[in-house]
């Protein structure tokens, strides 16, 4: 209760030690102190997760506010200043600044600074290709240095180094402002101490840079429009049409901003742009494989030529025409998410083209937000499964509450599945990429099936509910197919038998994982990589692989149809099978053992074939049937006793 109050008050981390210290001073029992320690650790983890979510919410809120500023752009300087301020605040740096190219003078100048205290630094003009900004502009890629003065990757000049020294900067991150393939400036975040910028921070600054470039582009567009309105009096009709297009673009910006703020999704963006552009706009995932459809996208799948157009759009930052369609890449921080495809508009007004591009940018922000939330949920699901596997002394009530928050039912029957990729990768990087895809696909499957997933032992482990009238083996095969399709690699899946009592403090989940690993290893040893199976799929070998020896189930699967037939019809097929195998599978010797005519033996064996299948005399099946016959005979003898 104390820790919940601390969480409610948003107390500092050191305050969580107080309940434990007070318990020790009061001479509380060891068990009570240990429970407080566990509760403290859990509360600190919850606190850290809440802080992370608040940080991500702040980042998204800043991006959305910036998009809103862009939609209602009136003063470019105000928007750029707001972008730099928000970038500095969210990245937690000492200084943030933005430089723009000056084509007339052939150099770069400082346009906006935030947190700067040195006048010389604020008035810097840099030659093209000089300093870290020159490297960013030349390569059109983000660059970061954790020690500016000792970094030899870029050209140092006395003017730049003096300005940086006056400001006291040490670690600097720069990302390009791009309009298509052209770099028009650089957005920087810098610290006066050594610092490592994380990938998410680089992507976030890249998003701000994209918004700044969009603001500059929009400002230029508005300026060009005003000049056209003032200078082309003879083209009044054209000007009115263009003004209508601009108003429509402003309208879509307002709609998109409102949509983002009320929590809309990717397909909501596509629907809004479809209405504004009077066409059909469809979002297509970048991972969709090429198909042979004649249009750019059929059922959400890009053709090979449309994939090439998408690549071109991602490289130059503009929508690209493809046949009668337009394709705008949805990307952020150098990562390609997919495309917005506008169908049936071969001649698109430039402003409408920019509207499609703005919609693609908003779509990328929504996908980043969704992925951030998904990553957090995946981590929480993985932590709960790890606790079920490793920490069997956890409080069942807390485990049950955590499972309920994730939509998992701890009272349902589940199956533990161990999934693993093959070993035939070209290099370590290819294997690492495949493992990340496997983890992502498994996490998505667990979330949609109300289960759990975690990375473990070089593969992935899943805990999925077992539906009625579905066996563990069927579930394993289904999961192997689905993961293999998602990863584009062969994925082998071993499954445990049904597991109940997930939070009862037993080792049921751990034992199920061990069984699924044994099934997985057996599949790989038998050359059945890329398949899914449970112990029941291995015949008598399944008795060794399963955590519990289900002899009755093995007998039923092997000869149950024959036993049931004898019971219903009063026949003697089981005894005939026994004699047949005891006689070396010779019908002639079998008829002597049973004292019947050889035709009778043949008729009975034909009936057995119809009950057990045509391959019942193959070596593998025959071995399983003989073992099942002996176990059945032993069980019958024990029942008689």
CSV table of N, CA and C in Angstrom, one decimal, residues 435-555:
chain,number,residue,atom,x,y,z
A,435,UNK,N,16.3,-12.9,-36.4
A,435,UNK,CA,15.8,-13.1,-35.0
A,435,UNK,C,14.9,-12.0,-34.6
A,436,UNK,N,15.3,-10.7,-35.0
A,436,UNK,CA,14.4,-9.6,-34.6
A,436,UNK,C,13.1,-9.7,-35.3
A,437,UNK,N,13.0,-10.2,-36.5
A,437,UNK,CA,11.7,-10.4,-37.2
A,437,UNK,C,10.9,-11.5,-36.5
A,438,UNK,N,11.6,-12.5,-36.1
A,438,UNK,CA,10.9,-13.6,-35.4
A,438,UNK,C,10.3,-13.1,-34.1
A,439,UNK,N,11.1,-12.3,-33.3
A,439,UNK,CA,10.6,-11.8,-32.1
A,439,UNK,C,9.4,-10.9,-32.3
A,440,UNK,N,9.5,-10.0,-33.3
A,440,UNK,CA,8.4,-9.1,-33.6
A,440,UNK,C,7.2,-9.9,-34.0
A,441,UNK,N,7.3,-10.9,-34.9
A,441,UNK,CA,6.1,-11.7,-35.3
A,441,UNK,C,5.5,-12.4,-34.2
A,442,UNK,N,6.4,-13.0,-33.3
A,442,UNK,CA,5.9,-13.8,-32.2
A,442,UNK,C,5.2,-12.9,-31.2
A,443,UNK,N,5.7,-11.7,-31.0
A,443,UNK,CA,5.1,-10.7,-30.0
A,443,UNK,C,3.7,-10.3,-30.6
A,444,UNK,N,3.6,-10.1,-31.9
A,444,UNK,CA,2.3,-9.7,-32.5
A,444,UNK,C,1.3,-10.8,-32.4
A,445,UNK,N,1.8,-12.0,-32.6
A,445,UNK,CA,0.9,-13.2,-32.5
A,445,UNK,C,0.4,-13.4,-31.1
A,446,UNK,N,1.3,-13.2,-30.1
A,446,UNK,CA,0.9,-13.3,-28.7
A,446,UNK,C,-0.1,-12.3,-28.3
A,447,UNK,N,0.1,-11.0,-28.8
A,447,UNK,CA,-0.8,-9.9,-28.4
A,447,UNK,C,-2.2,-10.2,-29.0
A,448,UNK,N,-2.3,-10.6,-30.3
A,448,UNK,CA,-3.5,-10.9,-30.9
A,448,UNK,C,-4.3,-12.1,-30.4
A,449,UNK,N,-3.5,-13.1,-29.8
A,449,UNK,CA,-4.1,-14.3,-29.3
A,449,UNK,C,-4.3,-14.3,-27.8
A,450,UNK,N,-4.1,-13.1,-27.2
A,450,UNK,CA,-4.2,-13.0,-25.7
A,450,UNK,C,-3.2,-13.9,-25.0
A,451,UNK,N,-2.0,-14.0,-25.5
A,451,UNK,CA,-1.0,-14.8,-24.9
A,451,UNK,C,0.2,-14.0,-24.5
A,452,UNK,N,1.4,-14.6,-24.3
A,452,UNK,CA,2.6,-14.0,-23.9
A,452,UNK,C,3.8,-14.5,-24.8
A,453,UNK,N,4.8,-13.7,-24.9
A,453,UNK,CA,6.0,-14.1,-25.7
A,453,UNK,C,7.2,-13.5,-25.1
A,454,UNK,N,8.3,-14.2,-25.2
A,454,UNK,CA,9.6,-13.7,-24.7
A,454,UNK,C,10.8,-14.3,-25.5
A,455,UNK,N,11.9,-13.6,-25.6
A,455,UNK,CA,13.1,-14.1,-26.3
A,455,UNK,C,13.9,-14.9,-25.2
A,456,UNK,N,14.3,-16.2,-25.6
A,456,UNK,CA,15.0,-17.0,-24.7
A,456,UNK,C,15.8,-18.1,-25.4
A,457,UNK,N,17.0,-18.4,-24.9
A,457,UNK,CA,17.8,-19.5,-25.4
A,457,UNK,C,18.0,-19.4,-26.9
A,458,UNK,N,18.3,-18.2,-27.5
A,458,UNK,CA,18.5,-18.1,-28.9
A,458,UNK,C,17.3,-18.2,-29.8
A,459,UNK,N,16.1,-18.3,-29.2
A,459,UNK,CA,14.9,-18.4,-30.0
A,459,UNK,C,13.8,-17.6,-29.3
A,460,UNK,N,12.6,-18.0,-29.5
A,460,UNK,CA,11.4,-17.3,-28.9
A,460,UNK,C,10.5,-18.3,-28.2
A,461,UNK,N,10.0,-18.0,-27.1
A,461,UNK,CA,9.0,-18.9,-26.4
A,461,UNK,C,7.7,-18.1,-26.3
A,462,UNK,N,6.6,-18.8,-26.6
A,462,UNK,CA,5.2,-18.3,-26.6
A,462,UNK,C,4.4,-19.1,-25.6
A,463,UNK,N,3.4,-18.4,-25.0
A,463,UNK,CA,2.4,-19.1,-24.2
A,463,UNK,C,1.1,-18.7,-24.7
A,464,UNK,N,0.4,-19.6,-25.4
A,464,UNK,CA,-0.8,-19.3,-26.1
A,464,UNK,C,-2.0,-20.1,-25.5
A,465,UNK,N,-3.2,-19.5,-25.5
A,465,UNK,CA,-4.3,-20.3,-25.0
A,465,UNK,C,-4.7,-21.4,-26.0
A,466,UNK,N,-5.2,-22.5,-25.5
A,466,UNK,CA,-5.5,-23.6,-26.4
A,466,UNK,C,-7.1,-23.6,-26.6
A,467,UNK,N,-7.5,-23.4,-27.8
A,467,UNK,CA,-8.9,-23.3,-28.1
A,467,UNK,C,-9.5,-24.7,-28.0
A,468,UNK,N,-10.9,-24.7,-27.8
A,468,UNK,CA,-11.6,-26.0,-27.7
A,468,UNK,C,-11.5,-26.7,-29.0
A,469,UNK,N,-11.4,-28.1,-28.9
A,469,UNK,CA,-11.3,-29.0,-30.0
A,469,UNK,C,-10.1,-28.7,-30.9
A,470,UNK,N,-9.0,-28.2,-30.3
A,470,UNK,CA,-7.7,-28.0,-30.9
A,470,UNK,C,-6.7,-28.7,-30.1
A,471,UNK,N,-5.8,-29.4,-30.7
A,471,UNK,CA,-4.7,-30.1,-30.0
A,471,UNK,C,-3.4,-29.2,-30.0
A,472,UNK,N,-2.5,-29.6,-29.1
A,472,UNK,CA,-1.3,-28.8,-29.1
A,472,UNK,C,-0.5,-29.0,-30.4
A,473,UNK,N,-0.6,-30.2,-31.0
A,473,UNK,CA,0.1,-30.4,-32.2
A,473,UNK,C,-0.4,-29.5,-33.3
A,474,UNK,N,-1.7,-29.4,-33.4
A,474,UNK,CA,-2.3,-28.5,-34.4
A,474,UNK,C,-1.9,-27.1,-34.2
A,475,UNK,N,-1.9,-26.6,-33.0
A,475,UNK,CA,-1.5,-25.3,-32.7
A,475,UNK,C,0.0,-25.0,-33.1
A,476,UNK,N,0.8,-26.0,-32.8
A,476,UNK,CA,2.3,-25.9,-33.1
A,476,UNK,C,2.4,-25.7,-34.6
A,477,UNK,N,1.7,-26.5,-35.4
A,477,UNK,CA,1.9,-26.5,-36.9
A,477,UNK,C,1.4,-25.1,-37.4
A,478,UNK,N,0.3,-24.6,-36.8
A,478,UNK,CA,-0.3,-23.3,-37.2
A,478,UNK,C,0.7,-22.2,-36.9
A,479,UNK,N,1.3,-22.2,-35.7
A,479,UNK,CA,2.2,-21.2,-35.3
A,479,UNK,C,3.5,-21.3,-36.2
A,480,UNK,N,4.0,-22.4,-36.5
A,480,UNK,CA,5.2,-22.6,-37.4
A,480,UNK,C,4.9,-22.0,-38.8
A,481,UNK,N,3.7,-22.2,-39.3
A,481,UNK,CA,3.4,-21.7,-40.6
A,481,UNK,C,3.3,-20.1,-40.6
A,482,UNK,N,2.6,-19.6,-39.5
A,482,UNK,CA,2.4,-18.2,-39.4
A,482,UNK,C,3.7,-17.4,-39.2
A,483,UNK,N,4.5,-17.9,-38.3
A,483,UNK,CA,5.8,-17.3,-38.1
A,483,UNK,C,6.7,-17.4,-39.3
A,484,UNK,N,6.7,-18.5,-39.9
A,484,UNK,CA,7.6,-18.7,-41.1
A,484,UNK,C,7.2,-17.7,-42.2
A,485,UNK,N,5.9,-17.5,-42.4
A,485,UNK,CA,5.4,-16.6,-43.4
A,485,UNK,C,5.8,-15.2,-43.1
A,486,UNK,N,5.7,-14.8,-41.8
A,486,UNK,CA,6.0,-13.4,-41.3
A,486,UNK,C,7.5,-13.2,-41.4
A,487,UNK,N,8.3,-14.1,-41.1
A,487,UNK,CA,9.8,-13.9,-41.1
A,487,UNK,C,10.5,-14.2,-42.4
A,488,UNK,N,9.8,-14.9,-43.3
A,488,UNK,CA,10.3,-15.4,-44.6
A,488,UNK,C,11.5,-16.3,-44.4
A,489,UNK,N,11.5,-17.1,-43.3
A,489,UNK,CA,12.5,-18.1,-43.0
A,489,UNK,C,11.7,-19.3,-42.5
A,490,UNK,N,12.4,-20.5,-42.5
A,490,UNK,CA,11.9,-21.6,-41.9
A,490,UNK,C,11.9,-21.5,-40.4
A,491,UNK,N,10.8,-21.6,-39.7
A,491,UNK,CA,10.7,-21.5,-38.3
A,491,UNK,C,10.2,-22.9,-37.7
A,492,UNK,N,11.0,-23.5,-36.9
A,492,UNK,CA,10.6,-24.8,-36.2
A,492,UNK,C,10.0,-24.5,-34.9
A,493,UNK,N,8.9,-25.2,-34.6
A,493,UNK,CA,8.1,-24.9,-33.4
A,493,UNK,C,7.9,-26.3,-32.6
A,494,UNK,N,8.3,-26.4,-31.4
A,494,UNK,CA,7.9,-27.5,-30.5
A,494,UNK,C,6.9,-27.0,-29.5
A,495,UNK,N,6.0,-27.9,-29.2
A,495,UNK,CA,4.9,-27.5,-28.3
A,495,UNK,C,4.8,-28.5,-27.1
A,496,UNK,N,4.4,-28.0,-26.0
A,496,UNK,CA,4.2,-28.8,-24.8
A,496,UNK,C,2.8,-29.4,-24.9
A,497,UNK,N,2.4,-30.2,-23.9
A,497,UNK,CA,1.1,-30.6,-23.7
A,497,UNK,C,0.3,-29.5,-23.1
A,498,UNK,N,-1.0,-29.6,-22.9
A,498,UNK,CA,-1.8,-28.5,-22.3
A,498,UNK,C,-1.3,-28.2,-20.9
A,499,UNK,N,-1.3,-26.9,-20.5
A,499,UNK,CA,-0.8,-26.5,-19.3
A,499,UNK,C,-1.9,-25.7,-18.6
A,500,UNK,N,-2.1,-26.0,-17.3
A,500,UNK,CA,-3.2,-25.3,-16.6
A,500,UNK,C,-2.5,-24.7,-15.3
A,501,UNK,N,-3.2,-23.8,-14.6
A,501,UNK,CA,-2.7,-23.3,-13.4
A,501,UNK,C,-1.5,-22.4,-13.5
A,502,UNK,N,-1.5,-21.4,-14.4
A,502,UNK,CA,-0.4,-20.6,-14.7
A,502,UNK,C,0.2,-19.9,-13.5
A,503,UNK,N,-0.7,-19.4,-12.7
A,503,UNK,CA,-0.2,-18.5,-11.6
A,503,UNK,C,-0.4,-19.2,-10.2
A,504,UNK,N,-0.5,-20.5,-10.2
A,504,UNK,CA,-0.7,-21.2,-9.0
A,504,UNK,C,0.6,-21.5,-8.2
A,505,UNK,N,1.7,-20.9,-8.6
A,505,UNK,CA,3.0,-21.1,-7.9
A,505,UNK,C,3.7,-22.4,-8.2
A,506,UNK,N,3.2,-23.2,-9.2
A,506,UNK,CA,3.8,-24.5,-9.6
A,506,UNK,C,4.8,-24.2,-10.7
A,507,UNK,N,5.5,-25.3,-11.1
A,507,UNK,CA,6.4,-25.1,-12.2
A,507,UNK,C,5.8,-25.7,-13.5
A,508,UNK,N,4.5,-25.5,-13.6
A,508,UNK,CA,3.9,-26.1,-14.8
A,508,UNK,C,4.4,-25.4,-16.1
A,509,UNK,N,4.5,-24.0,-16.1
A,509,UNK,CA,5.0,-23.3,-17.3
A,509,UNK,C,6.4,-23.7,-17.6
A,510,UNK,N,7.3,-23.8,-16.5
A,510,UNK,CA,8.7,-24.1,-16.7
A,510,UNK,C,8.8,-25.6,-17.3
A,511,UNK,N,8.0,-26.5,-16.7
A,511,UNK,CA,8.0,-27.9,-17.2
A,511,UNK,C,7.5,-27.9,-18.7
A,512,UNK,N,6.5,-27.1,-19.0
A,512,UNK,CA,6.0,-27.1,-20.3
A,512,UNK,C,7.0,-26.6,-21.3
A,513,UNK,N,7.8,-25.6,-20.9
A,513,UNK,CA,8.9,-25.1,-21.8
A,513,UNK,C,9.9,-26.1,-22.0
A,514,UNK,N,10.3,-26.9,-21.0
A,514,UNK,CA,11.3,-27.9,-21.2
A,514,UNK,C,10.8,-29.0,-22.1
A,515,UNK,N,9.5,-29.3,-22.0
A,515,UNK,CA,8.9,-30.3,-23.0
A,515,UNK,C,8.9,-29.8,-24.4
A,516,UNK,N,8.6,-28.5,-24.6
A,516,UNK,CA,8.5,-27.9,-25.9
A,516,UNK,C,9.9,-27.8,-26.5
A,517,UNK,N,10.9,-27.6,-25.7
A,517,UNK,CA,12.3,-27.6,-26.2
A,517,UNK,C,12.7,-29.0,-26.6
A,518,UNK,N,12.3,-30.0,-25.9
A,518,UNK,CA,12.6,-31.4,-26.3
A,518,UNK,C,12.0,-31.7,-27.7
A,519,UNK,N,10.8,-31.3,-27.9
A,519,UNK,CA,10.1,-31.5,-29.1
A,519,UNK,C,10.8,-30.8,-30.3
A,520,UNK,N,11.2,-29.5,-30.0
A,520,UNK,CA,11.9,-28.7,-30.9
A,520,UNK,C,13.2,-29.4,-31.4
A,521,UNK,N,14.0,-29.9,-30.4
A,521,UNK,CA,15.2,-30.5,-30.7
A,521,UNK,C,15.0,-31.8,-31.5
A,522,UNK,N,13.9,-32.5,-31.1
A,522,UNK,CA,13.6,-33.8,-31.9
A,522,UNK,C,13.3,-33.5,-33.4
A,523,UNK,N,12.5,-32.4,-33.6
A,523,UNK,CA,12.2,-32.0,-35.0
A,523,UNK,C,13.5,-31.7,-35.8
A,524,UNK,N,14.4,-31.0,-35.2
A,524,UNK,CA,15.6,-30.6,-35.9
A,524,UNK,C,16.5,-31.9,-36.1
A,525,UNK,N,16.6,-32.8,-35.1
A,525,UNK,CA,17.4,-34.0,-35.3
A,525,UNK,C,16.8,-34.9,-36.4
A,526,UNK,N,15.5,-34.9,-36.5
A,526,UNK,CA,14.8,-35.7,-37.5
A,526,UNK,C,14.8,-35.1,-38.9
A,527,UNK,N,15.4,-33.9,-39.0
A,527,UNK,CA,15.4,-33.3,-40.3
A,527,UNK,C,14.1,-32.6,-40.7
A,528,UNK,N,13.3,-32.2,-39.7
A,528,UNK,CA,12.0,-31.7,-40.0
A,528,UNK,C,11.9,-30.2,-39.6
A,529,UNK,N,13.0,-29.5,-39.9
A,529,UNK,CA,13.1,-28.0,-39.7
A,529,UNK,C,12.0,-27.3,-40.4
A,530,UNK,N,11.4,-26.3,-39.8
A,530,UNK,CA,10.4,-25.5,-40.5
A,530,UNK,C,9.0,-26.1,-40.2
A,531,UNK,N,8.9,-27.1,-39.4
A,531,UNK,CA,7.6,-27.7,-39.0
A,531,UNK,C,7.3,-27.5,-37.6
A,532,UNK,N,6.0,-27.8,-37.2
A,532,UNK,CA,5.6,-27.7,-35.8
A,532,UNK,C,5.1,-29.0,-35.3
A,533,UNK,N,5.3,-29.4,-34.1
A,533,UNK,CA,4.9,-30.7,-33.6
A,533,UNK,C,4.8,-30.6,-32.0
A,534,UNK,N,4.0,-31.5,-31.5
A,534,UNK,CA,4.0,-31.8,-30.1
A,534,UNK,C,4.4,-33.2,-29.8
A,535,UNK,N,4.5,-33.6,-28.6
A,535,UNK,CA,4.9,-35.0,-28.2
A,535,UNK,C,4.0,-36.0,-28.9
A,536,UNK,N,2.7,-35.7,-29.0
A,536,UNK,CA,1.8,-36.7,-29.6
A,536,UNK,C,2.1,-37.0,-31.1
A,537,UNK,N,2.9,-36.1,-31.8
A,537,UNK,CA,3.2,-36.4,-33.2
A,537,UNK,C,4.4,-37.4,-33.3
A,538,UNK,N,5.1,-37.7,-32.3
A,538,UNK,CA,6.3,-38.5,-32.4
A,538,UNK,C,6.0,-40.0,-32.1
A,539,UNK,N,4.8,-40.4,-31.9
A,539,UNK,CA,4.5,-41.8,-31.6
A,539,UNK,C,5.1,-42.2,-30.3
A,540,UNK,N,5.7,-43.4,-30.3
A,540,UNK,CA,6.2,-43.9,-29.0
A,540,UNK,C,7.4,-43.0,-28.5
A,541,UNK,N,8.1,-42.3,-29.4
A,541,UNK,CA,9.1,-41.3,-29.0
A,541,UNK,C,8.5,-40.2,-28.2
A,542,UNK,N,7.2,-39.9,-28.5
A,542,UNK,CA,6.6,-38.8,-27.7
A,542,UNK,C,6.4,-39.2,-26.2
A,543,UNK,N,6.4,-40.5,-25.9
A,543,UNK,CA,6.4,-40.9,-24.5
A,543,UNK,C,7.7,-40.4,-23.7
A,544,UNK,N,8.8,-40.4,-24.5
A,544,UNK,CA,10.0,-39.9,-23.9
A,544,UNK,C,10.1,-38.4,-23.9
A,545,UNK,N,9.5,-37.7,-24.9
A,545,UNK,CA,9.6,-36.3,-25.0
A,545,UNK,C,8.7,-35.6,-24.0
A,546,UNK,N,7.5,-36.2,-23.8
A,546,UNK,CA,6.5,-35.5,-23.0
A,546,UNK,C,6.9,-35.4,-21.5
A,547,UNK,N,6.4,-34.3,-20.9
A,547,UNK,CA,6.7,-34.2,-19.5
A,547,UNK,C,5.9,-35.2,-18.6
A,548,UNK,N,4.7,-35.5,-19.1
A,548,UNK,CA,3.9,-36.6,-18.4
A,548,UNK,C,3.8,-37.7,-19.4
A,549,UNK,N,3.9,-39.0,-18.9
A,549,UNK,CA,3.9,-40.2,-19.7
A,549,UNK,C,2.4,-40.6,-20.0
A,550,UNK,N,1.8,-40.1,-21.1
A,550,UNK,CA,0.4,-40.3,-21.4
A,550,UNK,C,0.4,-41.7,-22.2
A,551,UNK,N,0.5,-42.8,-21.5
A,551,UNK,CA,0.5,-44.1,-22.1
A,551,UNK,C,-0.9,-44.4,-22.7
A,552,UNK,N,-1.9,-44.1,-21.9
A,552,UNK,CA,-3.3,-44.3,-22.4
A,552,UNK,C,-3.5,-43.6,-23.8
A,553,UNK,N,-3.1,-42.3,-23.8
A,553,UNK,CA,-3.2,-41.5,-25.0
A,553,UNK,C,-2.5,-42.1,-26.2
A,554,UNK,N,-1.3,-42.7,-25.9
A,554,UNK,CA,-0.5,-43.3,-27.0
A,554,UNK,C,-1.1,-44.5,-27.5
A,555,UNK,N,-1.6,-45.4,-26.6
A,555,UNK,CA,-2.3,-46.6,-27.0
A,555,UNK,C,-3.6,-46.2,-27.9
